[in-house]
Structures are given as structure tokens and as C-alpha cells.
GROMACS .gro file of N, CA and C in nm:
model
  483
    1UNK      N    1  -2.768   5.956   2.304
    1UNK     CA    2  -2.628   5.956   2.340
    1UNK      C    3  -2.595   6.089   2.407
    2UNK      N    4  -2.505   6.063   2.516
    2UNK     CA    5  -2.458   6.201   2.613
    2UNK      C    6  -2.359   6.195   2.596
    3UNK      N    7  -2.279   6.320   2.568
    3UNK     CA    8  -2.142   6.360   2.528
    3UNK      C    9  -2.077   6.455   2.641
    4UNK      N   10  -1.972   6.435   2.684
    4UNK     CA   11  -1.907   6.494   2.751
    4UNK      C   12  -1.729   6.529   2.737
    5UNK      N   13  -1.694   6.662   2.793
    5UNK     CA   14  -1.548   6.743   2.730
    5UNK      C   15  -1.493   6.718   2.831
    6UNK      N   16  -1.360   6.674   2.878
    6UNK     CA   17  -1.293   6.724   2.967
    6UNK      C   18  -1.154   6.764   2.908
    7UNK      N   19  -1.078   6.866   3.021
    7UNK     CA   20  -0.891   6.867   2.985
    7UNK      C   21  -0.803   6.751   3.056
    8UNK      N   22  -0.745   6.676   2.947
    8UNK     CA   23  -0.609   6.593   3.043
    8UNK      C   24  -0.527   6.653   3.032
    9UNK      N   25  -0.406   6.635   3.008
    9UNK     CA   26  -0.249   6.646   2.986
    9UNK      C   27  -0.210   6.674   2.890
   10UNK      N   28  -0.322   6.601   2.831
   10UNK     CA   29  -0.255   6.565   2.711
   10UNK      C   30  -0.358   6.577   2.554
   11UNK      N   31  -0.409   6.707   2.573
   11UNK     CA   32  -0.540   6.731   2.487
   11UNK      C   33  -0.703   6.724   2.577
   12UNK      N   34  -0.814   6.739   2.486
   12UNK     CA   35  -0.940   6.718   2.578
   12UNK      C   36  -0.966   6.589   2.496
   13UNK      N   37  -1.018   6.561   2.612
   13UNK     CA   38  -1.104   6.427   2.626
   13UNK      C   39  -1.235   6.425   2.565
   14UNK      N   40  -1.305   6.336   2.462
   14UNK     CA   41  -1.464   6.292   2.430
   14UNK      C   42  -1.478   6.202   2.485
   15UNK      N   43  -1.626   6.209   2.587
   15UNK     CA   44  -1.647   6.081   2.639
   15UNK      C   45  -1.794   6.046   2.558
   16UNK      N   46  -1.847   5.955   2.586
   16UNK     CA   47  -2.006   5.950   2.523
   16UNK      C   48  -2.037   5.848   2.620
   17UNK      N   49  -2.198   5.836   2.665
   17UNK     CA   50  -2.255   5.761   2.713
   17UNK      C   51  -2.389   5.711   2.627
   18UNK      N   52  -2.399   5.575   2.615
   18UNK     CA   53  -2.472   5.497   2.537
   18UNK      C   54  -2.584   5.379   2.599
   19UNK      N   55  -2.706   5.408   2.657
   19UNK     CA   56  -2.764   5.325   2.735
   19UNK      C   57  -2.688   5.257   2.872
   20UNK      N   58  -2.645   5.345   2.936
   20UNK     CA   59  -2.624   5.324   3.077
   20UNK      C   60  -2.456   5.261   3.050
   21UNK      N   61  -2.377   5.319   2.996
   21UNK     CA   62  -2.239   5.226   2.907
   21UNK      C   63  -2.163   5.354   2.876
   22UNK      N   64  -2.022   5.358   2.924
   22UNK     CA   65  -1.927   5.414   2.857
   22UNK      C   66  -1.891   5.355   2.731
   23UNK      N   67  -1.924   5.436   2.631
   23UNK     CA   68  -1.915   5.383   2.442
   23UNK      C   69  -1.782   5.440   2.392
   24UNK      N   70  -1.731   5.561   2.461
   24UNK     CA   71  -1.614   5.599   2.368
   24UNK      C   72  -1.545   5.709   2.483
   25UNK      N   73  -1.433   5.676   2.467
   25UNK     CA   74  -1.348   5.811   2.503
   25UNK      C   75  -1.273   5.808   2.417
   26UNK      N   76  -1.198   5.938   2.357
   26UNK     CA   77  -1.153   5.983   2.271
   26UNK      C   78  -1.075   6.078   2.325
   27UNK      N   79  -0.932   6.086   2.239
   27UNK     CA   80  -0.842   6.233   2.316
   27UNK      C   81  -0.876   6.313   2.129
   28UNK      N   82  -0.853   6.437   2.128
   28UNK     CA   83  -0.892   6.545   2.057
   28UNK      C   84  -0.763   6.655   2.056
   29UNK      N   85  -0.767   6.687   1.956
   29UNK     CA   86  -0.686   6.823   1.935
   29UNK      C   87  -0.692   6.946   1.912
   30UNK      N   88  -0.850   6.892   1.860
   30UNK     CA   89  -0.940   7.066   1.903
   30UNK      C   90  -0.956   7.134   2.034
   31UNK      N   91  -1.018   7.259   2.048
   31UNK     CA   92  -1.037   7.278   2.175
   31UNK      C   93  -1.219   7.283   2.173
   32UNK      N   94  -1.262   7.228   2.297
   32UNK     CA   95  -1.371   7.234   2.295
   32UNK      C   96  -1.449   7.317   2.435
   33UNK      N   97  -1.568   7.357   2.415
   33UNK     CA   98  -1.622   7.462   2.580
   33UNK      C   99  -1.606   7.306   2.683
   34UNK      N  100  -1.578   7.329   2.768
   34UNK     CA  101  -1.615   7.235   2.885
   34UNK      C  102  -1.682   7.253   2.981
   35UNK      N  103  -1.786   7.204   2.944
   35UNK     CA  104  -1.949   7.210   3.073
   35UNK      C  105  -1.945   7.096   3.160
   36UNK      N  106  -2.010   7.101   3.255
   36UNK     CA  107  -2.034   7.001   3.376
   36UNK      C  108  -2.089   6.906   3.290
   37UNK      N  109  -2.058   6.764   3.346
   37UNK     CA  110  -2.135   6.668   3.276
   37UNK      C  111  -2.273   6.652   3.246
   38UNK      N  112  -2.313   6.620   3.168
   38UNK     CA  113  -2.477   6.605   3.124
   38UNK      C  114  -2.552   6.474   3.246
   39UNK      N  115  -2.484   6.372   3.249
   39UNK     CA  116  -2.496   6.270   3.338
   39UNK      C  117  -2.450   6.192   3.467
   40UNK      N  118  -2.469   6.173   3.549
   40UNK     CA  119  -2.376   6.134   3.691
   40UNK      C  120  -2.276   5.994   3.607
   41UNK      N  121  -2.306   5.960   3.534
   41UNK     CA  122  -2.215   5.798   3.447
   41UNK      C  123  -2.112   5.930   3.368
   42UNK      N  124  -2.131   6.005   3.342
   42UNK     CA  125  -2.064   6.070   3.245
   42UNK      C  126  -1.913   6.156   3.364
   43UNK      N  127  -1.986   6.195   3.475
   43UNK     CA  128  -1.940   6.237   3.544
   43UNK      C  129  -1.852   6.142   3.622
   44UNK      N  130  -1.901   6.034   3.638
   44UNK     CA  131  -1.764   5.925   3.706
   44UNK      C  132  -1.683   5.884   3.631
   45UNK      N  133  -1.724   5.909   3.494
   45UNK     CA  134  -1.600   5.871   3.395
   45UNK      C  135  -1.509   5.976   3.362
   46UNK      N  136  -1.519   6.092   3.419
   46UNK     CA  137  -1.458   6.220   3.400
   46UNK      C  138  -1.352   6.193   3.590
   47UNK      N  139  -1.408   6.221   3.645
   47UNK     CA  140  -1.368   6.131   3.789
   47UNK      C  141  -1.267   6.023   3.786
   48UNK      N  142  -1.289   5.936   3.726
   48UNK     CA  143  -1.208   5.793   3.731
   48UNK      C  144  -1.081   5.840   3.670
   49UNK      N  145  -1.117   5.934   3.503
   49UNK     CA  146  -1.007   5.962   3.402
   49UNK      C  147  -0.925   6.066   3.469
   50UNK      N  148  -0.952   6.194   3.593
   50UNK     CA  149  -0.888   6.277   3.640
   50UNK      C  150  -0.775   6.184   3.752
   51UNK      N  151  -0.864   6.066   3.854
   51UNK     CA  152  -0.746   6.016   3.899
   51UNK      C  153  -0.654   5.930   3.862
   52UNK      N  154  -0.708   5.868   3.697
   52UNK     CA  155  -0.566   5.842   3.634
   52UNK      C  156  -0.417   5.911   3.620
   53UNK      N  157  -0.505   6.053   3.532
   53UNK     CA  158  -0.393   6.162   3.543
   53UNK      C  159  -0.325   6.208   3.618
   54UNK      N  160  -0.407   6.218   3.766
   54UNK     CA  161  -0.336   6.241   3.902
   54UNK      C  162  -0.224   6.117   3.975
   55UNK      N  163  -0.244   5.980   3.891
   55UNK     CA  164  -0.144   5.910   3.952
   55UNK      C  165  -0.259   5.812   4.033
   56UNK      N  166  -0.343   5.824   4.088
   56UNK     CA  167  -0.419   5.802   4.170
   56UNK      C  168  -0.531   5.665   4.154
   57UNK      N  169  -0.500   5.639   4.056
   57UNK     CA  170  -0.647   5.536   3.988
   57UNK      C  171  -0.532   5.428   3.875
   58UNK      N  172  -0.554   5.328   3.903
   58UNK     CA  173  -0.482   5.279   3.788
   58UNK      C  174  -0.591   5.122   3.740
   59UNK      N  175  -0.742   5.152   3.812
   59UNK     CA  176  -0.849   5.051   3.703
   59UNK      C  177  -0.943   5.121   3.709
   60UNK      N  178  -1.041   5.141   3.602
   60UNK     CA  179  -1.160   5.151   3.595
   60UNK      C  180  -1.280   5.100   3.651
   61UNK      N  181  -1.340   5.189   3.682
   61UNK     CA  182  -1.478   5.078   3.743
   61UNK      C  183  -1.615   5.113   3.690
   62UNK      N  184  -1.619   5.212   3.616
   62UNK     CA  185  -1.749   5.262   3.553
   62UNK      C  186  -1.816   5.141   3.415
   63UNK      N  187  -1.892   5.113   3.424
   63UNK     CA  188  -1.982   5.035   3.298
   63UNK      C  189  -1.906   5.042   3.163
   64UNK      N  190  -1.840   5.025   3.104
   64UNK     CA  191  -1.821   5.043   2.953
   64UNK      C  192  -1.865   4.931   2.842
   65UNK      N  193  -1.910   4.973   2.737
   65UNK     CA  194  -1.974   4.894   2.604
   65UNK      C  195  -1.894   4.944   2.477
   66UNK      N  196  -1.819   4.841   2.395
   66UNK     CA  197  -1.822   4.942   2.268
   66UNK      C  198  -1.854   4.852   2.156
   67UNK      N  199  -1.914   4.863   2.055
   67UNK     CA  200  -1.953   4.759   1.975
   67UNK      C  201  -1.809   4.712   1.882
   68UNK      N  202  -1.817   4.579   1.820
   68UNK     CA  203  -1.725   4.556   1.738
   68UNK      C  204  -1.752   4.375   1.716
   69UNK      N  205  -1.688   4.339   1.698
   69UNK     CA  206  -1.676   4.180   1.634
   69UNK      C  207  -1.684   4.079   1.757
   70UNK      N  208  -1.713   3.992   1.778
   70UNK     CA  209  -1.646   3.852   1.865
   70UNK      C  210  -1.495   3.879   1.896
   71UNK      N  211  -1.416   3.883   1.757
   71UNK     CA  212  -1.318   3.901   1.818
   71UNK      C  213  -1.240   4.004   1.812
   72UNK      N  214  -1.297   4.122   1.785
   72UNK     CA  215  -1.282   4.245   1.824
   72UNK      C  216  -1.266   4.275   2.013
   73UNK      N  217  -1.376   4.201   2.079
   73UNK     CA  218  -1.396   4.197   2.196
   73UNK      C  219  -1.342   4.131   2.281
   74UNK      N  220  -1.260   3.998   2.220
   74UNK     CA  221  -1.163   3.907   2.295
   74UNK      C  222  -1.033   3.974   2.284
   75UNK      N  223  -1.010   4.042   2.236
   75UNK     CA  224  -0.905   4.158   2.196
   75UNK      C  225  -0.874   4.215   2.282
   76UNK      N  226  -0.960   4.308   2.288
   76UNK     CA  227  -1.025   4.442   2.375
   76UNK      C  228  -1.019   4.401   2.514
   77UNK      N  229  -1.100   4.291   2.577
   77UNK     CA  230  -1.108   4.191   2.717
   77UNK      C  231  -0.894   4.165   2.716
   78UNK      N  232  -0.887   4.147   2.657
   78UNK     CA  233  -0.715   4.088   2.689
   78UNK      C  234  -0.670   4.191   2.710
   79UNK      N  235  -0.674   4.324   2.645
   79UNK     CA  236  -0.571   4.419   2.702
   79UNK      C  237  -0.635   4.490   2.816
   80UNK      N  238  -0.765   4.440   2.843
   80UNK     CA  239  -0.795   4.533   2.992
   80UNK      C  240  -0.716   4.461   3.112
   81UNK      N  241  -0.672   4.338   3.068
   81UNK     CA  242  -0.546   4.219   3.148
   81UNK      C  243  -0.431   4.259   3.155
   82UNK      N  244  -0.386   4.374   3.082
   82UNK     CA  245  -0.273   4.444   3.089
   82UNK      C  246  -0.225   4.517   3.208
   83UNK      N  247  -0.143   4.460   3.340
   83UNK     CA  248  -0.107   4.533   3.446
   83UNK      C  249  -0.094   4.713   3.419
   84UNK      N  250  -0.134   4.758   3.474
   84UNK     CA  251  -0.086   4.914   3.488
   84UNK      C  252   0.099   4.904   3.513
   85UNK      N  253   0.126   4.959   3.404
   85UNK     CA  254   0.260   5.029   3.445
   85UNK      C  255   0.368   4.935   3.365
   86UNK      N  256   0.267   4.836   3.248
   86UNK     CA  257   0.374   4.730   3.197
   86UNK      C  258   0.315   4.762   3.054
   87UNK      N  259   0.397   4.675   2.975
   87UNK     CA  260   0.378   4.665   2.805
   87UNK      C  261   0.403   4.538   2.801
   88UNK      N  262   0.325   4.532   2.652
   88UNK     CA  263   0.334   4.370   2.608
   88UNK      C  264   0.376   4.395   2.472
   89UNK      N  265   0.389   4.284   2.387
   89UNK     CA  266   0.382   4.305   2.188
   89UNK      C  267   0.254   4.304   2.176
   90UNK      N  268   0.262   4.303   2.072
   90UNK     CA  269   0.164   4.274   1.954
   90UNK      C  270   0.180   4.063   1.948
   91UNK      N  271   0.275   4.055   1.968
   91UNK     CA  272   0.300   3.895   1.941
   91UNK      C  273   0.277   3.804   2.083
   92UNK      N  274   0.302   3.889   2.177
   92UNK     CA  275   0.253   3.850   2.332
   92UNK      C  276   0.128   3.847   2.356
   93UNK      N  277   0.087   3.970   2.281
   93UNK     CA  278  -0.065   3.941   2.313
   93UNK      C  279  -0.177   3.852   2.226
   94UNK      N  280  -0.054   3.816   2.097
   94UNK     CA  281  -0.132   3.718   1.968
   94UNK      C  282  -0.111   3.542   2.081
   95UNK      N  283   0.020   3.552   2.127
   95UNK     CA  284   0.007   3.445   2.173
   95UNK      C  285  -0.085   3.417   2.332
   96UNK      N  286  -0.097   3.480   2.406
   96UNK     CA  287  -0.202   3.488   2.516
   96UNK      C  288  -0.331   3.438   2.482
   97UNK      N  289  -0.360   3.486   2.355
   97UNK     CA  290  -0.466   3.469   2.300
   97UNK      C  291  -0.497   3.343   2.195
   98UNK      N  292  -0.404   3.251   2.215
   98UNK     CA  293  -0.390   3.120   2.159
   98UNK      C  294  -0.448   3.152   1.978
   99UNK      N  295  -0.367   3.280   1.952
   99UNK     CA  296  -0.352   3.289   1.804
   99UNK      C  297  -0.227   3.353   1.765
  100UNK      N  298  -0.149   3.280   1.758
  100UNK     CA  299   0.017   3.308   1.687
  100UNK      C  300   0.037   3.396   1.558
  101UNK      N  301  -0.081   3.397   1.505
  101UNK     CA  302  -0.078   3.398   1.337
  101UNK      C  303  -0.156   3.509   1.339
  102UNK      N  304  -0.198   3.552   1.443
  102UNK     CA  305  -0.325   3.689   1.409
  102UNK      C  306  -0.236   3.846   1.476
  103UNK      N  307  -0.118   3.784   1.463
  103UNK     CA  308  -0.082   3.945   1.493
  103UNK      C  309  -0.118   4.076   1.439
  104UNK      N  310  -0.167   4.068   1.315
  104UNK     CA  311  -0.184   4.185   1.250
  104UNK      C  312  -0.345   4.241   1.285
  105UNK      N  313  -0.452   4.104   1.262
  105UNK     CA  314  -0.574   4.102   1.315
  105UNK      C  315  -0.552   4.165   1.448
  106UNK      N  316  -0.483   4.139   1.551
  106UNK     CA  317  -0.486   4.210   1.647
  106UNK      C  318  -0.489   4.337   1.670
  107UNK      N  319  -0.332   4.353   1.618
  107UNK     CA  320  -0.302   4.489   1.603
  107UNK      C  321  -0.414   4.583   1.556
  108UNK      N  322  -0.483   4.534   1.422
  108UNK     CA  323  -0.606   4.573   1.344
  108UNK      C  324  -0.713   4.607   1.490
  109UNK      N  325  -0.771   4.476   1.556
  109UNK     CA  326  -0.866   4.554   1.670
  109UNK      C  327  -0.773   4.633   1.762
  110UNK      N  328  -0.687   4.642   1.767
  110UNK     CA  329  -0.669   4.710   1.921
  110UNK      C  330  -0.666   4.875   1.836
  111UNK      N  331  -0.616   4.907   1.716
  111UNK     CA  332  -0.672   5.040   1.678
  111UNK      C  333  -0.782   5.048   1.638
  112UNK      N  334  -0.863   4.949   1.638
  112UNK     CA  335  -1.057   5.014   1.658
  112UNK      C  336  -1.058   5.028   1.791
  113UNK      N  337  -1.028   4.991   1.880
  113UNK     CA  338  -1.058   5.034   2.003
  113UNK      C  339  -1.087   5.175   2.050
  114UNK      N  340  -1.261   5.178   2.104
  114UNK     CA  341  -1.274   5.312   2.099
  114UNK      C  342  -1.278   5.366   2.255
  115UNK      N  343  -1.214   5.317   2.357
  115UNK     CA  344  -1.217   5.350   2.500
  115UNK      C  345  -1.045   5.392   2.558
  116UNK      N  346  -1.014   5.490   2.516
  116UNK     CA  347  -0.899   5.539   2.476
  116UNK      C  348  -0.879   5.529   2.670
  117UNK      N  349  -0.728   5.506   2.659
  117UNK     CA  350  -0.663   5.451   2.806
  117UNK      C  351  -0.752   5.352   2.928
  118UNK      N  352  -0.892   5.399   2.892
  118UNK     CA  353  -0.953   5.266   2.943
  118UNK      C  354  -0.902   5.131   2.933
  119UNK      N  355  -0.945   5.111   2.757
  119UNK     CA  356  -0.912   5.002   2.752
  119UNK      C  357  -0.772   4.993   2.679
  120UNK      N  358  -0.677   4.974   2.820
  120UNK     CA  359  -0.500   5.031   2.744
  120UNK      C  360  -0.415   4.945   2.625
  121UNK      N  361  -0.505   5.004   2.503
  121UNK     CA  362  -0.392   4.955   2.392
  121UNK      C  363  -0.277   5.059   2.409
  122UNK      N  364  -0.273   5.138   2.450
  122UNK     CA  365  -0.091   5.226   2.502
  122UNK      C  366  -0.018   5.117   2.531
  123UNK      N  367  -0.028   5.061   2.575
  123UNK     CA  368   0.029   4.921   2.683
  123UNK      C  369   0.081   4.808   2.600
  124UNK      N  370   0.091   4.801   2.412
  124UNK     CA  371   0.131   4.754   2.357
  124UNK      C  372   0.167   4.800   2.271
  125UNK      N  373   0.307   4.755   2.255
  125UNK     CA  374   0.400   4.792   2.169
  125UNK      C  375   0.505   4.691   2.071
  126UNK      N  376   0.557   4.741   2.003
  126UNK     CA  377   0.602   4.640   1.869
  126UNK      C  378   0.758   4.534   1.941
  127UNK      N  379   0.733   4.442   1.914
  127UNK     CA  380   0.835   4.327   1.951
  127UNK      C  381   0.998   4.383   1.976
  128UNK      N  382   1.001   4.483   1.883
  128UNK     CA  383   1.154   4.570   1.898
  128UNK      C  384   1.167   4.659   2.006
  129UNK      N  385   0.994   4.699   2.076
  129UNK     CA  386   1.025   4.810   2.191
  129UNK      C  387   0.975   4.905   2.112
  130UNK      N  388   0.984   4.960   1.993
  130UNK     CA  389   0.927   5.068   1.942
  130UNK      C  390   0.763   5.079   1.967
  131UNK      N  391   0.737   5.200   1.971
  131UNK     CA  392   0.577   5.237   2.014
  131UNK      C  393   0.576   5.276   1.853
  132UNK      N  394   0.478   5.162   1.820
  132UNK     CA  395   0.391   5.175   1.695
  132UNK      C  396   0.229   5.211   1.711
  133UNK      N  397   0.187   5.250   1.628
  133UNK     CA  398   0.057   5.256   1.553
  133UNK      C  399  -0.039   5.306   1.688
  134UNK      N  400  -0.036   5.430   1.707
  134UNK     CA  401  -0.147   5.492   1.795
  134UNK      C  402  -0.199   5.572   1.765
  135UNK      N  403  -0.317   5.584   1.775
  135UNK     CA  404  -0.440   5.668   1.669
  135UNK      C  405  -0.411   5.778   1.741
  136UNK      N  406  -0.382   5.799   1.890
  136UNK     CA  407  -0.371   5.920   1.974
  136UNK      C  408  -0.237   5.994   1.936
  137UNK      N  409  -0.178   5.951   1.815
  137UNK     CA  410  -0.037   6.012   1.816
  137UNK      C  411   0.073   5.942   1.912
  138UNK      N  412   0.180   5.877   1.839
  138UNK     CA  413   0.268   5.819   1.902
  138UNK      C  414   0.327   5.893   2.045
  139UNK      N  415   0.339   6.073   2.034
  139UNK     CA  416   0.379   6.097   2.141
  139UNK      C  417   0.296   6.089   2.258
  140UNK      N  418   0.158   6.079   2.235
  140UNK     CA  419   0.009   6.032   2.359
  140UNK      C  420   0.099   5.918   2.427
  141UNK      N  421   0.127   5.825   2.337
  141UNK     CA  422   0.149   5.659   2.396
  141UNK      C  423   0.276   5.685   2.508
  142UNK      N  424   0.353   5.775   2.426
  142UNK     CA  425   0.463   5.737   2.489
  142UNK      C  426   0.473   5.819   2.653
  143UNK      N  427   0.406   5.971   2.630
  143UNK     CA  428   0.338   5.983   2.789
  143UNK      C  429   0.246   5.934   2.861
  144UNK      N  430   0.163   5.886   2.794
  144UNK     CA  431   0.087   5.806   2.885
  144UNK      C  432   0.191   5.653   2.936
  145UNK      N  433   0.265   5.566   2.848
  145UNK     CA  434   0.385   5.447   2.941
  145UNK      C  435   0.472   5.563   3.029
  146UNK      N  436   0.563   5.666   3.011
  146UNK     CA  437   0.580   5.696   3.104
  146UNK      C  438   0.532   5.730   3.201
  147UNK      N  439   0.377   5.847   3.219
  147UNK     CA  440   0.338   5.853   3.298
  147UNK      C  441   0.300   5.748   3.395
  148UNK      N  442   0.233   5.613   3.325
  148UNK     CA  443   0.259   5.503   3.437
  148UNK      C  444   0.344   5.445   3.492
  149UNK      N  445   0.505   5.510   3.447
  149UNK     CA  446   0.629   5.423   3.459
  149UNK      C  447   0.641   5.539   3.585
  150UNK      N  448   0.621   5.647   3.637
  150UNK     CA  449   0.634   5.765   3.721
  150UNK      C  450   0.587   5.661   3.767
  151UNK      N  451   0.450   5.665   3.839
  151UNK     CA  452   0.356   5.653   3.974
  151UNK      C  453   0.397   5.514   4.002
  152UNK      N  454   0.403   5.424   3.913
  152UNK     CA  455   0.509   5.279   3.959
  152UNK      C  456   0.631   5.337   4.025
  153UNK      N  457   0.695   5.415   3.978
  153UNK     CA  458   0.843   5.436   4.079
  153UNK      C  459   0.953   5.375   4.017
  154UNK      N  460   0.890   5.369   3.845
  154UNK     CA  461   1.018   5.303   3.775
  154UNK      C  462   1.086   5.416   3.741
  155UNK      N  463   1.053   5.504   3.704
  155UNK     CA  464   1.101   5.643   3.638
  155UNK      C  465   1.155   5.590   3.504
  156UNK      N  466   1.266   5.616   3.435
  156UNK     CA  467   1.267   5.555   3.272
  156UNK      C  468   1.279   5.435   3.248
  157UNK      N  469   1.156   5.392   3.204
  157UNK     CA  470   1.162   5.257   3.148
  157UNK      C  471   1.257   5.213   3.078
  158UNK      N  472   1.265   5.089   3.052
  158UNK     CA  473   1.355   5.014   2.995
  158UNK      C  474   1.326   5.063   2.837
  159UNK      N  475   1.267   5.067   2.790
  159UNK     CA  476   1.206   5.115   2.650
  159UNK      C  477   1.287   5.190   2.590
  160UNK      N  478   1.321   5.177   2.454
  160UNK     CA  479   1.364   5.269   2.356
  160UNK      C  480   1.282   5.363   2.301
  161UNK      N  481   1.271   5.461   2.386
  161UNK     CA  482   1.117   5.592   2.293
  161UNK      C  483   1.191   5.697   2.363
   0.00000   0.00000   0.00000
């Protein structure tokens, strides 16, 4: 496994590379040294994540893998369906997923999710509008929806945060 540091906005970044596969990005609150990437995969994922921040990138295109369940992964696959620059529920995305009744199961995978703004669980939020349950710290979520509500050209969302 190859590990790599970068700075966002909003804390440094852990990335890891796992047999040719982005396995994890992670935001951090430590500070860590930041060296050139160990790998050219490590390095386009540092690339891709800078022109997020810049406004500039709003999909991924680098390889990513992260292990978890069947339906850990039908989870995970649904919110990469999540337009840039929008939010869904927790109950929008139970029903998309032709399970009404698994809201909590959901909710449950989308905080294992280990491909932090990759794979945008930011992008869902609780049926009232409130930004619940983000491992990155509720205030991460709520700059990262605005920051995509900027480069859309919405400027303040409709959202209560």
C-alpha cells in the first residue's frame, strides 16, 4: 500500500493506493510532512482532488476500489449518481434504491464510505435539510455543499445550515 499527504481547504488529505485502485481518501486534522507522491495513480488522485478544490473538476476519473458488503457497494455506486452541486435524503436515496425500509442501513454504509468527496456522501442530507452524520465533521459537509453551490452559480443554497 502507497500513502500519500496533500493540503485542501479544509485539512490534509490521506490518500492510499491498493493494487492499481484508489482505496481511501481521508480528510485529517493532524498536520502531516507533504512529499511528492510515491506513485503517478497517487499523483492523479492528488490532481483530480486539487481541481475539485479549484472549482475545476466536478467527476473523478482515476480507478477507485474500497472493500465492503454487496450492499455496501450498491450504496456507494448510487451516490457516485449524485449530480455535482445537488443533495438528496437519506430516504431519496433508500427509495432510488428500491429499499424504503433501509434508511438507516444506508445511512450506516454511506458512513463506511472510505473515498471521502469522491464518493459524495456530502451530497446527502437528512429529510428536514439538516446536514447530519459526517465523519469529516459536519462543518467539512457543509463547505464542501457550499463550495459546490459557488462553482454552480447558485451561491446560498436553499438549505438550512
Amino acid at each position: 500500500m502507497s500513502v500519500a499527504y496533500f493540503r485542501t481547504p479544509v485539512g490534509i488529505a490521506r490518500i492510499t493506493e491498493e493494487e492499481g485502485f484508489i482505496a481511501s481518501v481521508s480528510i485529517r486534522d493532524e498536520e502531516y510532512d507533504i512529499e511528492p507522491a510515491p506513485t503517478p495513480l497517487l499523483q492523479a488522485a492528488i490532481d483530480e482532488l486539487n481541481e475539485y478544490f479549484a472549482g475545476t473538476r466536478k467527476q473523478f476519473t482515476f480507478p477507485i476500489k474500497q472493500e465492503g458488503s454487496e450492499f455496501q457497494q450498491q450504496v456507494w455506486d448510487e451516490l457516485v449518481q449524485i449530480p455535482y452541486g445537488t443533495t438528496i435524503t437519506y430516504a431519496q436515496q433508500s427509495n432510488q434504491m428500491n429499499n424504503p425500509l433501509a434508511i438507516r442501513a444506508i445511512a450506516s454504509a454511506n458512513g463506511r464510505n472510505n473515498l471521502w468527496v469522491v464518493v459524495p456522501c456530502h451530497r446527502v442530507i437528512g429529510s428536514n435539510g439538516s446536514l447530519t452524520g459526517y465523519a469529516g465533521g459536519i462543518w467539512r459537509k457543509k463547505w464542501l455543499l457550499e463550495h459546490e453551490a459557488k462553482v454552480m452559480g447558485v451561491g446560498q443554497t436553499k438549505l438550512d445550515f
